Amino acid sequence: MFNKKKLSVLLSITLALSLTAVGCGTKPSATTDKPATAGAPIVVKFSHVVTADTPKGKAADKFKELLEQKTAGKMKVEVYPSSQLYGDKEELEQAQAGNVQIIAPSITKLVGLNPKIQYVDLPFLFPDNKAVYKFWESEANKKLMNSFDKFSLKGLAMWPNGFKQFTDNKRPLLTPEDFKGLKFRTQAGKVLEAQFKTLGAGSATIAFGETYAALQQGTVDGQENTFNNIDTQKYQEVQKYLSVTNHGRLDYIVLINNTFFNGLAPDLQKAVLDSMAEATKFEIEQAELLDKASLESLKKGGKMQITELTPAQLGVFQKLMEPLYAEFESMISKEVIDAAKNASK
Ligand code: LMR
């Protein structure tokens, strides 16, 4: 009889062979789990964790529309929002393996591949969107984007979401004192952990798709996110207080599996790049619009007590967190920190 052990050995060999094939640069003209059929469109899976009505969700849909149009249906984009296909950790692994072709993770979530990207979490690094966009044009950021090549991922674009704000359900967070003893959800990385430690708070890395439940069940008391993520994830149902601090950024790097991209014919590569450039312009407009719209909708909803901190109140946080720059300079590099500071001048 064909026993379970034999079956599992056979499955492992099949998996090893198919991985070897990908590693050897087999032309991935369709999804790697299905062989290409002549005439069938090349499928591009685009997986993300937010809802379809966010800047990232809308731009992913725009990219689909543009690429399918430009390639006259030779390429088909399947967009999977809301962690439907993969959550934070899995989407990164699966993009490297080529089982999903495009992802647009929050920059912070790439910390395991390149710890330097944690510049994004240094508190109060950027004063406004303009400074962020200027930094993205810098040589330092171009190097960061190229640093994912060795992990089979090609950086295609930078997409903004916006500035992060704190929310919690215990008390209004107006001074560092108010954070003492609370526990916050973080996206990933040592800088965010240190940020909360400096405030006397605890932290836990929790996948985006599990954060609502963690807030609801009290696993954590609070979190930090953009107005639009707070709004579209309905955190107002499980969080009572929101402090407008603009203390950190949440932005994305759009990544494509580079074996997949390199295997495309030049005209299709161009179509991917052109569609991405157009989708990026659209994403930037949407991020700016939806950031404001979500703040308005949270205010109108009346479920959260929203406080805009004064410059003096923010100054207290800024002074307290300043030592994090020295603490993380060797990890993030002086080059990256200086480039970000120069963009803010
Ligand atoms: C988060 O985990 O809070 C965000 O990175 C989610 C996202 O993709 O905007």
PDB file of C-alpha atoms and ligand atoms in Angstrom, residues 49-50 56 106 109 161 185 187 208 225 229 250 252, ligand 1:
ATOM      1  CA  VAL A  49      -3.038  43.376   3.397  1.00  0.00           C
ATOM      2  CA  VAL A  50      -5.227  46.502   3.373  1.00  0.00           C
ATOM      3  CA  LYS A  56      -2.606  51.006  -1.835  1.00  0.00           C
ATOM      4  CA  SER A 106       5.020  48.738   4.510  1.00  0.00           C
ATOM      5  CA  LYS A 109       8.143  45.017   7.285  1.00  0.00           C
ATOM      6  CA  ASN A 161       0.260  56.159   2.925  1.00  0.00           C
ATOM      7  CA  ARG A 185       0.906  46.706  18.608  1.00  0.00           C
ATOM      8  CA  GLN A 187       4.440  46.360  12.643  1.00  0.00           C
ATOM      9  CA  PHE A 208      -1.946  43.673  10.298  1.00  0.00           C
ATOM     10  CA  ASN A 225      -1.290  53.942  12.230  1.00  0.00           C
ATOM     11  CA  ASN A 229      -5.706  52.580   8.029  1.00  0.00           C
ATOM     12  CA  LEU A 250       3.903  54.488   7.023  1.00  0.00           C
ATOM     13  CA  TYR A 252       5.337  51.196   0.944  1.00  0.00           C
TER      14      TYR A 252
HETATM   15  C1  LMR B   1       0.323  47.936   9.242  1.00  0.00           C
HETATM   16  O1  LMR B   1       0.698  46.769   9.432  1.00  0.00           O
HETATM   17  O2  LMR B   1      -0.144  48.634  10.149  1.00  0.00           O
HETATM   18  C2  LMR B   1       0.429  48.519   7.858  1.00  0.00           C
HETATM   19  O3  LMR B   1       1.714  48.252   7.389  1.00  0.00           O
HETATM   20  C3  LMR B   1      -0.587  47.942   6.933  1.00  0.00           C
HETATM   21  C4  LMR B   1      -0.431  48.498   5.544  1.00  0.00           C
HETATM   22  O4  LMR B   1      -0.058  47.758   4.642  1.00  0.00           O
HETATM   23  O5  LMR B   1      -0.702  49.708   5.397  1.00  0.00           O
END
